[in-house]
Amino acid sequence: SSPLRRATRAIAVETLESSETRAMAFDDASRVAPQPQRAERDGDDASVVGPGRKAQSLQTKDSSSERTRTGVANRVNGYFGAKFHRLGRLSASRPWTVMLCSMLFCILCAVGLGAPGLKNEKRGDKLWVPTDTPAQGDKNYVDANFGSETRFAQVILRSTTNGANVLTPTGLAALENVATRVRNANIAWEGATYTYAQHCYKMGATCYEKSVLNAFANAAAYASQSQIDAALSASPLTSQNPNDGSTVLLKNVAGGITMTGAVPSASAISLTYLFKNNDVLRNGDYVDEKGDAFDSVVLDIFANPPSGFSASYVTERSFSDEFGSTIQSDLQKLQIALFLILAYAALTLSKWNMGCVGSRVGVTLAGIVSIGMAIASAYGIGAYCGLFFSPLMNVLPFLLLGIGVDDMFVIVNSYDNTEARVDPVERMGRSLRVAGMSITVTSATDVIAFLIGSSTSLPALKNFCFYAALGIFFDYLYQITFFTAFLSIDERRKSENKADCFFCLDCPPEACCVCCTPKKMPKSLLQIALGDGLGKQLGKKPVKIFVLAFFSAITVGGIIGSTKMQVDADVNNFIPDGSYLKNWFADTDAYFTEYGDAVEIYSKSTLDLTTEDSILRAATAAFTANPYVINESVRSWVDDFYTYHTTPSNGVTVTSSNYITSLQTWLSGAGSQYKNDVVFDDETSPTAIVSTRIHGNHIKTEKSNVNVQAMDTLRAAINAVSGNNGRIFAFGSQWLNYEQYKSITSEAIRNVSITLAACFVIIAMLVIEIKTVVSVSLALTMIFVNIVGYMHFWGLTIDSVTVIMLVIALGLAVDYSAHIGRAYLEKTGTPDERIVRTLQDMGVAVWNGAMSTFMAVLILGSSDSYVFQTFFKQLFLCIVLGLMHGLIFLPVVLSMLRPAAYAEAT
């Protein structure tokens, strides 16, 4: 470089160093304010702490430990404050460099999105079931030996005449009409015709169909009402269902049954199918495109019942279709919500008293970009670390937007409240000195809380907490670098009277409209409302008493609600109103009230059935006798085979040496309905039995705790069978959900308790001042207890969705209280004056941050999705209770405890 450039650089460096020296001198001067003045400012009024004996008396009351804590708090605040002061000056003096470095760092982190890329995971058992539960291991065993064999489809027919009997020739003919159309269904697949006969699941040689039609040999058998009444008066309808050999009971296939003597009538009849499953794992989810295509044809048939009948129906693809359509319909509402956040932030961040030049749309967009950079960085680092990405992560941008916008308001508010006449570089240093410490407390608390929350055993929640911790950290990093640098550039634009977002254009000397005309406004309307209005009222003794009593009453209500909170999960919650799937759930709950989820017992290869089949028969007896299993539903191959070969008329003698060959022969003939329930080591020439299963059904219940009891008692009963020794176990596909129900209460209590404790510790470490730490911790505890309690009164229960939202709500609630608590320590004056000044300053930022999120939450309240409705209710409680405690309760408590202000307080 030339001598001129070297000289210029030397002058610049010298100027910067001298500026920093002046800033540090300013800092040092602020720390050594005369102590008597500090004591006088912190008193209630001049009469409380005056000169002479009163001041000496007050100083005598101060314990040495409190003085030590105050000194430590001042040193910690001064140390970190100086660091943020330098960072603010750097951002203001070299904004383009800071922004470029931030963006390069973001790109480096986000590269992980491309290589290795995000690993998607959508399987429910991998997301919501603890990895160390017995059901996970049992599922792996079942899948390895039996696979995921079937797809389910069912239609329920009812007469369009409400309550009319459908066990009539017309009703059964309508059911046969639907069945015939399904049997004739086919699809074009890979250049060939794929038929019902190829797609149906066969138990023996016959496709599985279960309905009241199983009781009749053909259509002629139900041609008259008298034939129907005679056949359906039998119990069971048939002891040998031609499809699966099961006992067919009328209550399995008809609903709303009433009896006239021995003659039944029913309001509903069902037709149930099982189809082959062709699942393949793709992008973290099981996909069966052929099955889905066939389901579409079946759905069209179900949706068009014969004249005079209405239908409710379901197929395997129905769940994903309806859940997906709900989410898609809510994406537009989510976009509207995000737009409202941006619009509110732009309107409130702008300095309209400066006219058109005071617009800060560009600053708002820069804040949003920094949040986007945080999301990209978090996802990239998560991909580097191999953390899977689940649908739950779609909530994360909303969380980061709420926290990031709040940080934006804190930084801009601090800048606007800093003396405007100082050098712009110094002004940014002073503003970030205050704002940086405030958002450090909240961000560090949130990050640590989510990291501790990641210790949960629920995989989806674990990874969400990791991603959330990363996102909040990166948001914090980019807010204090990228955003503050852009804010400095925008301030240069304002000083040069340039247009917002278009720096090359000059603002007109005269306003384009009345609303943009520059005005002299020493305080904004919100500052006046919160400070002079609310703040001065909170300083009155009667108001303080009322506030304490009012919030105590609210907390009592919250405690009562918390004790009544229940764990309950209903898949029906996730289905939008008006969905055909909702109608099917309503009909099954109304008309088919006895048979619940399917459950099986399995034997392993370590059980030598050639000599120990009596142990499996004993397990079957325990299975049948369990109070949570319908004994009529049990279908046992081992009992039927035992009956077969011990019946003398069959002329079969079974010994340990011919057990396997005899069983294989029986399964190919009389026992063909059980062919899929016994796995041999070789289908052609078997020498050993690898695994077997016996079918049954739980009783039907809508209570999650009853499901858990059913699982636990059946496990205990099977394990207690003499000689079992772990070689026979019980498992049902829905047990994965039961395991979730079982663990979610303890998980919720554990995670929330540890997270709250972590919040208290981090706040204590960064705030130090004991009275403020206690006050903020008390407010946080009350907020959380009230959120849980009033969730109960609003009809919510503890499930996988509400647990996630509780963690998010806790993360947002920290901001409302921690910002106010720290801001109080930054203010001097009497305790009541500090309330006013705190609410005028930080109260405005907290209010604006909450309101921007609140407007978005209101939009989500109109959603049909259970997830977003739950999101709305919990965040509504979080924001309302958080603001109330942060802006009303906490200032009152602080004014009564009178924590000493920081030495640098103004």
Coordinates of C-alpha atoms in Angstrom, one line a residue, residues 63-522:
S63 CA -25.4 -6.7 55.8
S64 CA -21.9 -7.3 54.6
S65 CA -23.1 -10.2 52.5
E66 CA -25.5 -8.0 50.6
R67 CA -22.8 -5.4 50.0
T68 CA -20.6 -8.3 48.7
R69 CA -23.3 -9.5 46.3
T70 CA -23.9 -5.9 45.1
G71 CA -20.2 -5.5 44.4
V72 CA -20.1 -8.8 42.5
A73 CA -23.1 -7.8 40.5
N74 CA -21.5 -4.5 39.6
R75 CA -18.3 -6.2 38.6
V76 CA -20.0 -8.8 36.4
N77 CA -22.2 -6.1 34.9
G78 CA -19.3 -3.8 34.3
Y79 CA -17.2 -6.6 32.7
F80 CA -19.8 -7.8 30.2
G81 CA -21.0 -4.3 29.7
A82 CA -17.6 -3.2 28.5
K83 CA -17.4 -6.1 26.1
F84 CA -20.8 -5.2 24.6
H85 CA -19.7 -1.5 24.4
R86 CA -16.8 -2.4 22.3
L87 CA -18.8 -4.7 20.1
G88 CA -21.4 -2.0 19.6
R89 CA -18.7 0.5 18.6
L90 CA -17.2 -2.1 16.2
S91 CA -20.6 -2.7 14.5
A92 CA -21.1 1.0 14.1
S93 CA -17.6 1.8 12.9
R94 CA -17.3 -1.1 10.5
P95 CA -20.8 -2.2 9.7
W96 CA -20.2 -3.7 6.3
T97 CA -17.3 -5.8 7.6
V98 CA -19.4 -7.1 10.5
M99 CA -22.3 -8.0 8.3
L100 CA -20.1 -9.7 5.8
C101 CA -18.4 -11.8 8.5
S102 CA -21.8 -12.7 9.9
M103 CA -23.1 -13.9 6.5
L104 CA -20.0 -15.9 5.8
F105 CA -20.3 -17.6 9.1
C106 CA -23.9 -18.3 8.4
I107 CA -23.1 -19.8 5.0
L108 CA -20.4 -22.0 6.7
C109 CA -22.9 -23.4 9.2
A110 CA -25.7 -23.8 6.6
V111 CA -23.5 -25.9 4.3
G112 CA -24.7 -28.8 6.4
L113 CA -28.1 -28.5 4.7
G114 CA -26.5 -29.6 1.5
A115 CA -23.9 -32.1 2.8
P116 CA -24.7 -34.3 4.6
G117 CA -28.3 -32.8 4.4
L118 CA -31.2 -33.0 6.8
K119 CA -32.3 -36.5 7.8
N120 CA -36.1 -36.6 7.8
E121 CA -38.0 -38.7 10.3
K122 CA -41.8 -39.0 10.3
R123 CA -42.4 -42.4 11.8
G124 CA -44.4 -42.1 14.9
D125 CA -42.7 -44.9 16.8
K126 CA -39.3 -43.1 16.1
L127 CA -40.6 -39.7 17.2
W128 CA -42.9 -40.2 20.2
V129 CA -42.0 -43.5 21.9
P130 CA -39.0 -43.5 24.3
T131 CA -36.2 -45.5 22.8
D132 CA -35.7 -47.6 25.9
T133 CA -39.3 -48.9 26.3
P134 CA -40.1 -52.6 25.9
A135 CA -42.6 -51.8 23.1
Q136 CA -39.8 -50.5 20.9
G137 CA -37.8 -53.8 21.2
D138 CA -40.9 -55.9 20.8
K139 CA -41.9 -54.0 17.6
N140 CA -38.5 -54.6 16.1
Y141 CA -38.9 -58.3 16.8
V142 CA -42.4 -58.4 15.4
D143 CA -41.4 -56.5 12.3
A144 CA -38.5 -58.8 11.7
N145 CA -40.6 -61.9 11.9
F146 CA -44.0 -60.9 10.7
G147 CA -43.5 -57.6 9.0
S148 CA -46.1 -54.8 8.7
E149 CA -48.6 -57.1 7.0
T150 CA -51.8 -55.3 6.5
R151 CA -53.6 -52.1 5.6
F152 CA -57.0 -51.5 7.1
A153 CA -60.2 -50.2 5.5
Q154 CA -63.8 -50.0 6.9
V155 CA -67.2 -48.6 5.9
I156 CA -70.2 -48.2 8.3
L157 CA -73.6 -48.0 6.7
R158 CA -76.6 -46.3 8.3
S159 CA -80.1 -45.6 7.0
T160 CA -80.8 -42.1 6.0
T161 CA -83.9 -42.5 8.2
N162 CA -82.4 -41.7 11.6
G163 CA -82.3 -44.8 13.9
A164 CA -84.0 -47.1 11.3
N165 CA -83.1 -50.8 11.5
V166 CA -80.5 -51.9 8.9
L167 CA -80.6 -55.6 9.6
T168 CA -83.1 -56.0 6.8
P169 CA -83.0 -57.4 3.3
T170 CA -82.5 -53.9 2.0
G171 CA -79.8 -53.1 4.5
L172 CA -77.8 -56.3 3.8
A173 CA -78.3 -55.9 0.1
A174 CA -76.8 -52.4 0.3
L175 CA -73.8 -53.8 2.2
E176 CA -73.4 -56.6 -0.4
N177 CA -73.5 -53.9 -3.1
V178 CA -70.5 -52.1 -1.5
A179 CA -68.7 -55.4 -1.1
T180 CA -69.2 -56.4 -4.7
R181 CA -67.9 -53.1 -6.0
V182 CA -64.8 -53.4 -3.8
R183 CA -64.2 -56.9 -5.1
N184 CA -64.3 -55.6 -8.6
A185 CA -62.0 -52.7 -8.0
N186 CA -58.6 -52.5 -9.7
I187 CA -55.9 -50.0 -10.6
A188 CA -53.4 -49.6 -13.4
W189 CA -49.9 -50.1 -11.9
E190 CA -46.6 -50.2 -13.8
G191 CA -48.3 -51.1 -17.0
A192 CA -50.5 -53.9 -15.7
T193 CA -53.8 -54.2 -14.0
Y194 CA -53.6 -54.7 -10.2
T195 CA -56.8 -56.3 -8.9
Y196 CA -58.6 -56.7 -5.6
A197 CA -57.7 -60.4 -5.5
Q198 CA -54.0 -59.5 -5.8
H199 CA -54.2 -56.7 -3.2
C200 CA -56.4 -58.4 -0.5
Y201 CA -54.9 -59.9 2.6
K202 CA -55.6 -63.7 2.6
M203 CA -55.9 -65.8 5.7
G204 CA -55.8 -69.2 4.0
A205 CA -57.2 -69.1 0.5
T206 CA -59.9 -66.4 1.1
C207 CA -59.6 -62.6 1.1
Y208 CA -60.3 -61.1 4.5
E209 CA -63.8 -59.5 4.7
K210 CA -65.6 -59.1 8.0
S211 CA -69.3 -58.2 8.2
V212 CA -72.7 -59.5 9.1
L213 CA -72.7 -61.1 5.7
N214 CA -70.4 -63.8 7.1
A215 CA -73.4 -65.3 8.8
F216 CA -75.1 -66.1 5.4
A217 CA -74.0 -68.5 2.7
N218 CA -75.3 -66.3 -0.1
A219 CA -77.7 -63.5 -1.0
A220 CA -80.7 -66.0 -1.1
A221 CA -80.0 -66.7 2.6
Y222 CA -81.1 -63.1 3.6
A223 CA -83.8 -62.6 1.1
S224 CA -86.5 -62.3 3.8
Q225 CA -86.7 -60.7 7.2
S226 CA -87.6 -64.0 8.8
Q227 CA -84.4 -65.6 7.5
I228 CA -82.4 -62.7 8.8
D229 CA -84.0 -62.8 12.2
A230 CA -83.4 -66.5 12.5
A231 CA -79.8 -66.3 11.5
L232 CA -78.9 -63.3 13.6
S233 CA -80.7 -64.6 16.8
A234 CA -77.9 -67.1 17.1
S235 CA -74.9 -66.4 19.4
P236 CA -72.4 -66.5 18.0
L237 CA -73.6 -65.8 14.4
T238 CA -71.0 -68.4 13.3
S239 CA -68.2 -70.1 15.1
Q240 CA -66.1 -70.4 11.9
N241 CA -65.8 -67.2 9.9
P242 CA -64.8 -68.4 6.4
N243 CA -62.3 -65.6 6.2
D244 CA -60.2 -66.2 9.3
G245 CA -61.9 -69.0 11.3
S246 CA -62.8 -66.6 14.0
T247 CA -66.0 -66.5 16.0
V248 CA -68.3 -63.9 14.6
L249 CA -70.4 -62.0 17.1
L250 CA -73.2 -59.6 16.1
K251 CA -71.7 -56.8 18.2
N252 CA -68.5 -57.0 16.1
V253 CA -70.3 -56.2 12.9
A254 CA -73.4 -54.3 13.9
G255 CA -73.9 -51.2 16.2
G256 CA -76.7 -49.6 18.1
I257 CA -78.2 -53.1 18.7
T258 CA -81.6 -53.4 20.4
M259 CA -83.4 -56.7 21.1
T260 CA -87.1 -57.5 20.8
G261 CA -87.1 -60.8 22.6
A262 CA -84.4 -62.8 20.8
V263 CA -84.7 -60.8 17.6
P264 CA -82.0 -58.1 17.1
S265 CA -82.2 -54.8 15.3
A266 CA -79.3 -52.4 14.7
S267 CA -78.7 -48.8 13.6
A268 CA -75.4 -49.5 11.8
I269 CA -73.5 -52.3 10.1
S270 CA -69.9 -52.4 9.2
L271 CA -67.7 -54.0 6.5
T272 CA -64.0 -54.4 7.3
Y273 CA -61.1 -55.2 4.9
L274 CA -57.5 -56.1 5.3
F275 CA -55.1 -55.4 2.4
K276 CA -51.5 -56.2 1.7
N277 CA -48.9 -53.7 2.9
N278 CA -46.1 -52.8 0.5
D279 CA -44.3 -50.2 2.7
V280 CA -40.9 -48.9 1.9
L281 CA -38.9 -46.4 4.0
R282 CA -38.4 -43.1 2.1
N283 CA -37.3 -39.8 3.5
G284 CA -37.9 -40.9 7.1
D285 CA -41.4 -42.2 6.5
Y286 CA -43.0 -45.5 5.4
V287 CA -44.6 -45.1 1.9
D288 CA -46.9 -47.5 0.1
E289 CA -47.8 -45.8 -3.2
K290 CA -49.5 -48.9 -4.6
G291 CA -51.6 -49.3 -1.5
D292 CA -52.5 -45.6 -1.5
A293 CA -53.6 -45.7 -5.1
F294 CA -55.9 -48.7 -4.4
D295 CA -57.2 -46.9 -1.3
S296 CA -58.2 -44.0 -3.5
V297 CA -60.5 -46.3 -5.5
V298 CA -61.9 -47.9 -2.3
L299 CA -62.6 -44.4 -0.9
D300 CA -64.6 -43.5 -4.0
I301 CA -66.7 -46.6 -3.6
F302 CA -67.3 -46.0 0.2
A303 CA -68.2 -42.3 -0.5
N304 CA -71.0 -43.4 -2.8
P305 CA -73.3 -45.7 -0.8
P306 CA -76.5 -47.2 -2.2
S307 CA -79.6 -44.9 -2.2
G308 CA -81.2 -44.6 1.2
F309 CA -78.0 -45.1 3.2
S310 CA -75.3 -42.9 4.5
A311 CA -71.7 -44.0 5.0
S312 CA -68.7 -43.2 7.2
Y313 CA -65.5 -44.8 6.2
V314 CA -61.7 -45.0 6.6
T315 CA -58.7 -46.4 4.8
E316 CA -55.1 -46.6 5.7
R317 CA -54.3 -43.4 3.7
S318 CA -57.1 -41.4 5.4
F319 CA -55.0 -40.3 8.3
S320 CA -52.1 -38.9 6.4
D321 CA -54.5 -37.3 3.9
E322 CA -56.6 -35.5 6.5
F323 CA -53.7 -34.5 8.7
G324 CA -51.8 -33.2 5.7
S325 CA -54.8 -31.3 4.3
T326 CA -55.3 -29.6 7.6
I327 CA -51.7 -28.4 7.7
Q328 CA -51.8 -27.2 4.1
S329 CA -55.0 -25.2 4.8
D330 CA -53.3 -23.6 7.7
L331 CA -50.1 -22.6 5.8
Q332 CA -51.9 -19.5 4.4
K333 CA -53.0 -18.5 7.9
L334 CA -49.4 -19.0 9.1
Q335 CA -48.2 -16.7 6.3
I336 CA -50.7 -14.0 7.3
A337 CA -49.5 -14.4 10.9
L338 CA -45.9 -13.9 9.9
F339 CA -46.8 -10.9 7.8
L340 CA -48.6 -9.3 10.7
I341 CA -45.5 -9.7 12.9
L342 CA -43.4 -7.9 10.2
A343 CA -46.0 -5.2 9.8
Y344 CA -46.3 -4.6 13.5
A345 CA -42.5 -4.5 14.0
A346 CA -42.1 -2.1 11.1
L347 CA -44.7 0.3 12.4
T348 CA -43.5 0.3 16.0
L349 CA -39.8 0.4 15.3
S350 CA -40.2 3.4 13.0
K351 CA -39.7 6.9 14.5
W352 CA -42.8 8.6 12.9
N353 CA -42.1 11.8 14.8
M354 CA -39.2 12.2 12.4
G355 CA -41.4 12.1 9.3
C356 CA -40.7 9.8 6.3
V357 CA -37.0 9.6 7.1
G358 CA -37.9 7.8 10.4
S359 CA -39.3 4.8 8.6
R360 CA -37.5 1.5 9.6
V361 CA -38.9 -1.0 7.2
G362 CA -35.3 -1.8 6.2
V363 CA -34.3 -2.4 9.8
T364 CA -37.3 -4.7 10.3
L365 CA -36.3 -6.7 7.2
A366 CA -32.7 -6.9 8.5
G367 CA -34.0 -8.3 11.8
I368 CA -36.0 -10.9 9.9
V369 CA -33.0 -11.8 7.8
S370 CA -30.9 -12.3 10.9
I371 CA -33.6 -14.6 12.2
G372 CA -33.6 -16.5 8.9
M373 CA -29.8 -16.8 9.2
A374 CA -30.2 -18.2 12.6
I375 CA -32.7 -20.9 11.3
A376 CA -30.4 -21.8 8.5
S377 CA -27.4 -22.0 10.8
A378 CA -29.3 -24.2 13.3
Y379 CA -30.5 -26.6 10.7
G380 CA -27.1 -26.8 9.1
I381 CA -25.3 -27.6 12.4
G382 CA -28.1 -30.0 13.3
A383 CA -27.4 -31.8 9.9
Y384 CA -23.7 -31.8 10.7
C385 CA -24.4 -33.5 14.0
G386 CA -26.8 -36.1 12.5
L387 CA -29.9 -34.8 14.3
F388 CA -33.0 -36.0 12.5
F389 CA -35.5 -33.4 11.2
S390 CA -39.2 -34.1 12.1
P391 CA -42.4 -32.3 11.3
L392 CA -42.3 -30.8 14.8
M393 CA -39.4 -28.6 13.6
N394 CA -41.9 -26.6 11.5
V395 CA -42.9 -24.8 14.8
L396 CA -39.3 -23.7 15.4
P397 CA -39.3 -20.7 13.0
F398 CA -42.3 -19.3 14.9
L399 CA -40.5 -19.6 18.2
L400 CA -37.4 -18.0 16.8
L401 CA -39.4 -15.2 15.2
G402 CA -41.0 -14.4 18.6
I403 CA -37.7 -14.4 20.4
G404 CA -35.9 -12.6 17.6
V405 CA -38.4 -9.8 17.2
D406 CA -38.3 -9.3 21.0
D407 CA -34.5 -8.9 20.8
M408 CA -34.9 -6.5 17.9
F409 CA -37.3 -4.3 20.0
V410 CA -34.9 -4.4 23.0
I411 CA -31.9 -3.3 20.8
V412 CA -33.7 -0.5 18.9
N413 CA -35.5 0.7 22.1
S414 CA -32.1 0.9 23.9
Y415 CA -30.6 2.8 20.9
D416 CA -33.5 5.3 20.8
N417 CA -33.3 5.9 24.5
T418 CA -29.5 6.7 24.3
E419 CA -28.4 10.3 24.1
A420 CA -28.7 11.3 20.4
R421 CA -26.1 14.1 20.6
V422 CA -23.1 11.8 21.1
D423 CA -21.0 10.4 18.3
P424 CA -23.0 7.7 16.4
V425 CA -20.3 5.1 17.0
E426 CA -20.3 5.8 20.8
R427 CA -24.1 5.9 20.8
M428 CA -24.3 2.3 19.5
G429 CA -21.7 1.2 22.0
R430 CA -23.7 2.6 24.9
S431 CA -27.0 1.2 23.6
L432 CA -25.6 -2.3 23.1
R433 CA -24.0 -2.1 26.5
V434 CA -27.5 -2.1 28.0
A435 CA -29.4 -4.1 25.4
G436 CA -26.7 -6.7 25.0
M437 CA -26.7 -7.6 28.7
S438 CA -30.5 -7.8 28.7
I439 CA -30.8 -10.2 25.8
T440 CA -27.8 -12.2 27.0
V441 CA -29.7 -13.0 30.2
T442 CA -32.8 -14.1 28.3
S443 CA -31.0 -15.9 25.5
A444 CA -28.6 -17.7 27.8
T445 CA -31.5 -18.8 29.9
D446 CA -33.4 -20.1 26.9
V447 CA -30.4 -21.9 25.4
I448 CA -29.5 -23.7 28.7
A449 CA -33.1 -24.5 29.4
F450 CA -33.6 -26.2 26.0
L451 CA -30.3 -28.0 26.2
I452 CA -31.4 -29.5 29.5
G453 CA -34.8 -30.3 28.0
S454 CA -32.9 -32.3 25.4
S455 CA -32.3 -34.9 28.1
T456 CA -35.8 -36.2 27.6
S457 CA -36.4 -39.7 26.4
L458 CA -38.9 -38.7 23.7
P459 CA -36.8 -38.5 20.5
A460 CA -38.9 -35.8 18.8
L461 CA -38.8 -33.5 21.8
K462 CA -35.1 -34.3 22.4
N463 CA -34.1 -33.1 18.8
F464 CA -36.5 -30.2 18.9
C465 CA -34.8 -28.9 22.1
F466 CA -31.4 -29.3 20.4
Y467 CA -32.5 -27.4 17.3
A468 CA -34.2 -24.7 19.5
A469 CA -31.1 -24.2 21.6
L470 CA -29.0 -23.8 18.4
G471 CA -31.5 -21.5 16.9
I472 CA -31.8 -19.2 19.9
F473 CA -28.0 -19.1 20.2
F474 CA -27.5 -18.1 16.5
D475 CA -30.4 -15.6 16.7
Y476 CA -28.6 -14.0 19.7
L477 CA -25.3 -14.0 17.8
Y478 CA -26.7 -12.4 14.6
Q479 CA -28.8 -9.9 16.5
I480 CA -25.8 -8.4 18.3
T481 CA -23.7 -8.4 15.1
F482 CA -25.6 -8.4 11.8
F483 CA -28.6 -6.5 13.0
T484 CA -26.8 -3.9 15.0
A485 CA -24.5 -3.3 12.1
F486 CA -27.4 -2.7 9.8
L487 CA -29.0 -0.5 12.4
S488 CA -25.9 1.7 12.2
I489 CA -26.1 1.9 8.5
D490 CA -29.7 2.8 8.7
E491 CA -28.9 5.6 11.2
R492 CA -26.3 7.0 8.6
R493 CA -29.1 6.9 6.1
K494 CA -31.4 8.9 8.4
S495 CA -28.6 11.5 9.1
E496 CA -28.3 12.0 5.4
N497 CA -32.0 12.3 4.9
K498 CA -32.2 9.3 2.6
A499 CA -35.3 7.2 1.9
D500 CA -35.8 3.9 3.8
C501 CA -34.7 0.8 1.9
F502 CA -33.6 3.0 -1.1
F503 CA -30.5 4.8 0.2
C504 CA -29.9 6.5 -3.1
L505 CA -33.1 8.5 -3.0
D506 CA -33.6 11.6 -0.9
C507 CA -36.6 12.1 1.3
P508 CA -38.8 15.0 0.2
P509 CA -38.3 18.2 2.3
E510 CA -42.1 18.1 3.0
A511 CA -44.1 15.2 4.2
C512 CA -46.2 13.4 1.6
C513 CA -49.1 13.2 4.1
V514 CA -50.2 14.5 7.5
C515 CA -49.2 11.2 9.3
C516 CA -45.6 11.5 8.0
T517 CA -45.2 15.2 9.1
P518 CA -42.3 15.5 11.6
K519 CA -43.5 16.2 15.1
K520 CA -41.7 16.9 18.4
M521 CA -42.6 14.0 20.7
P522 CA -40.3 13.6 23.7

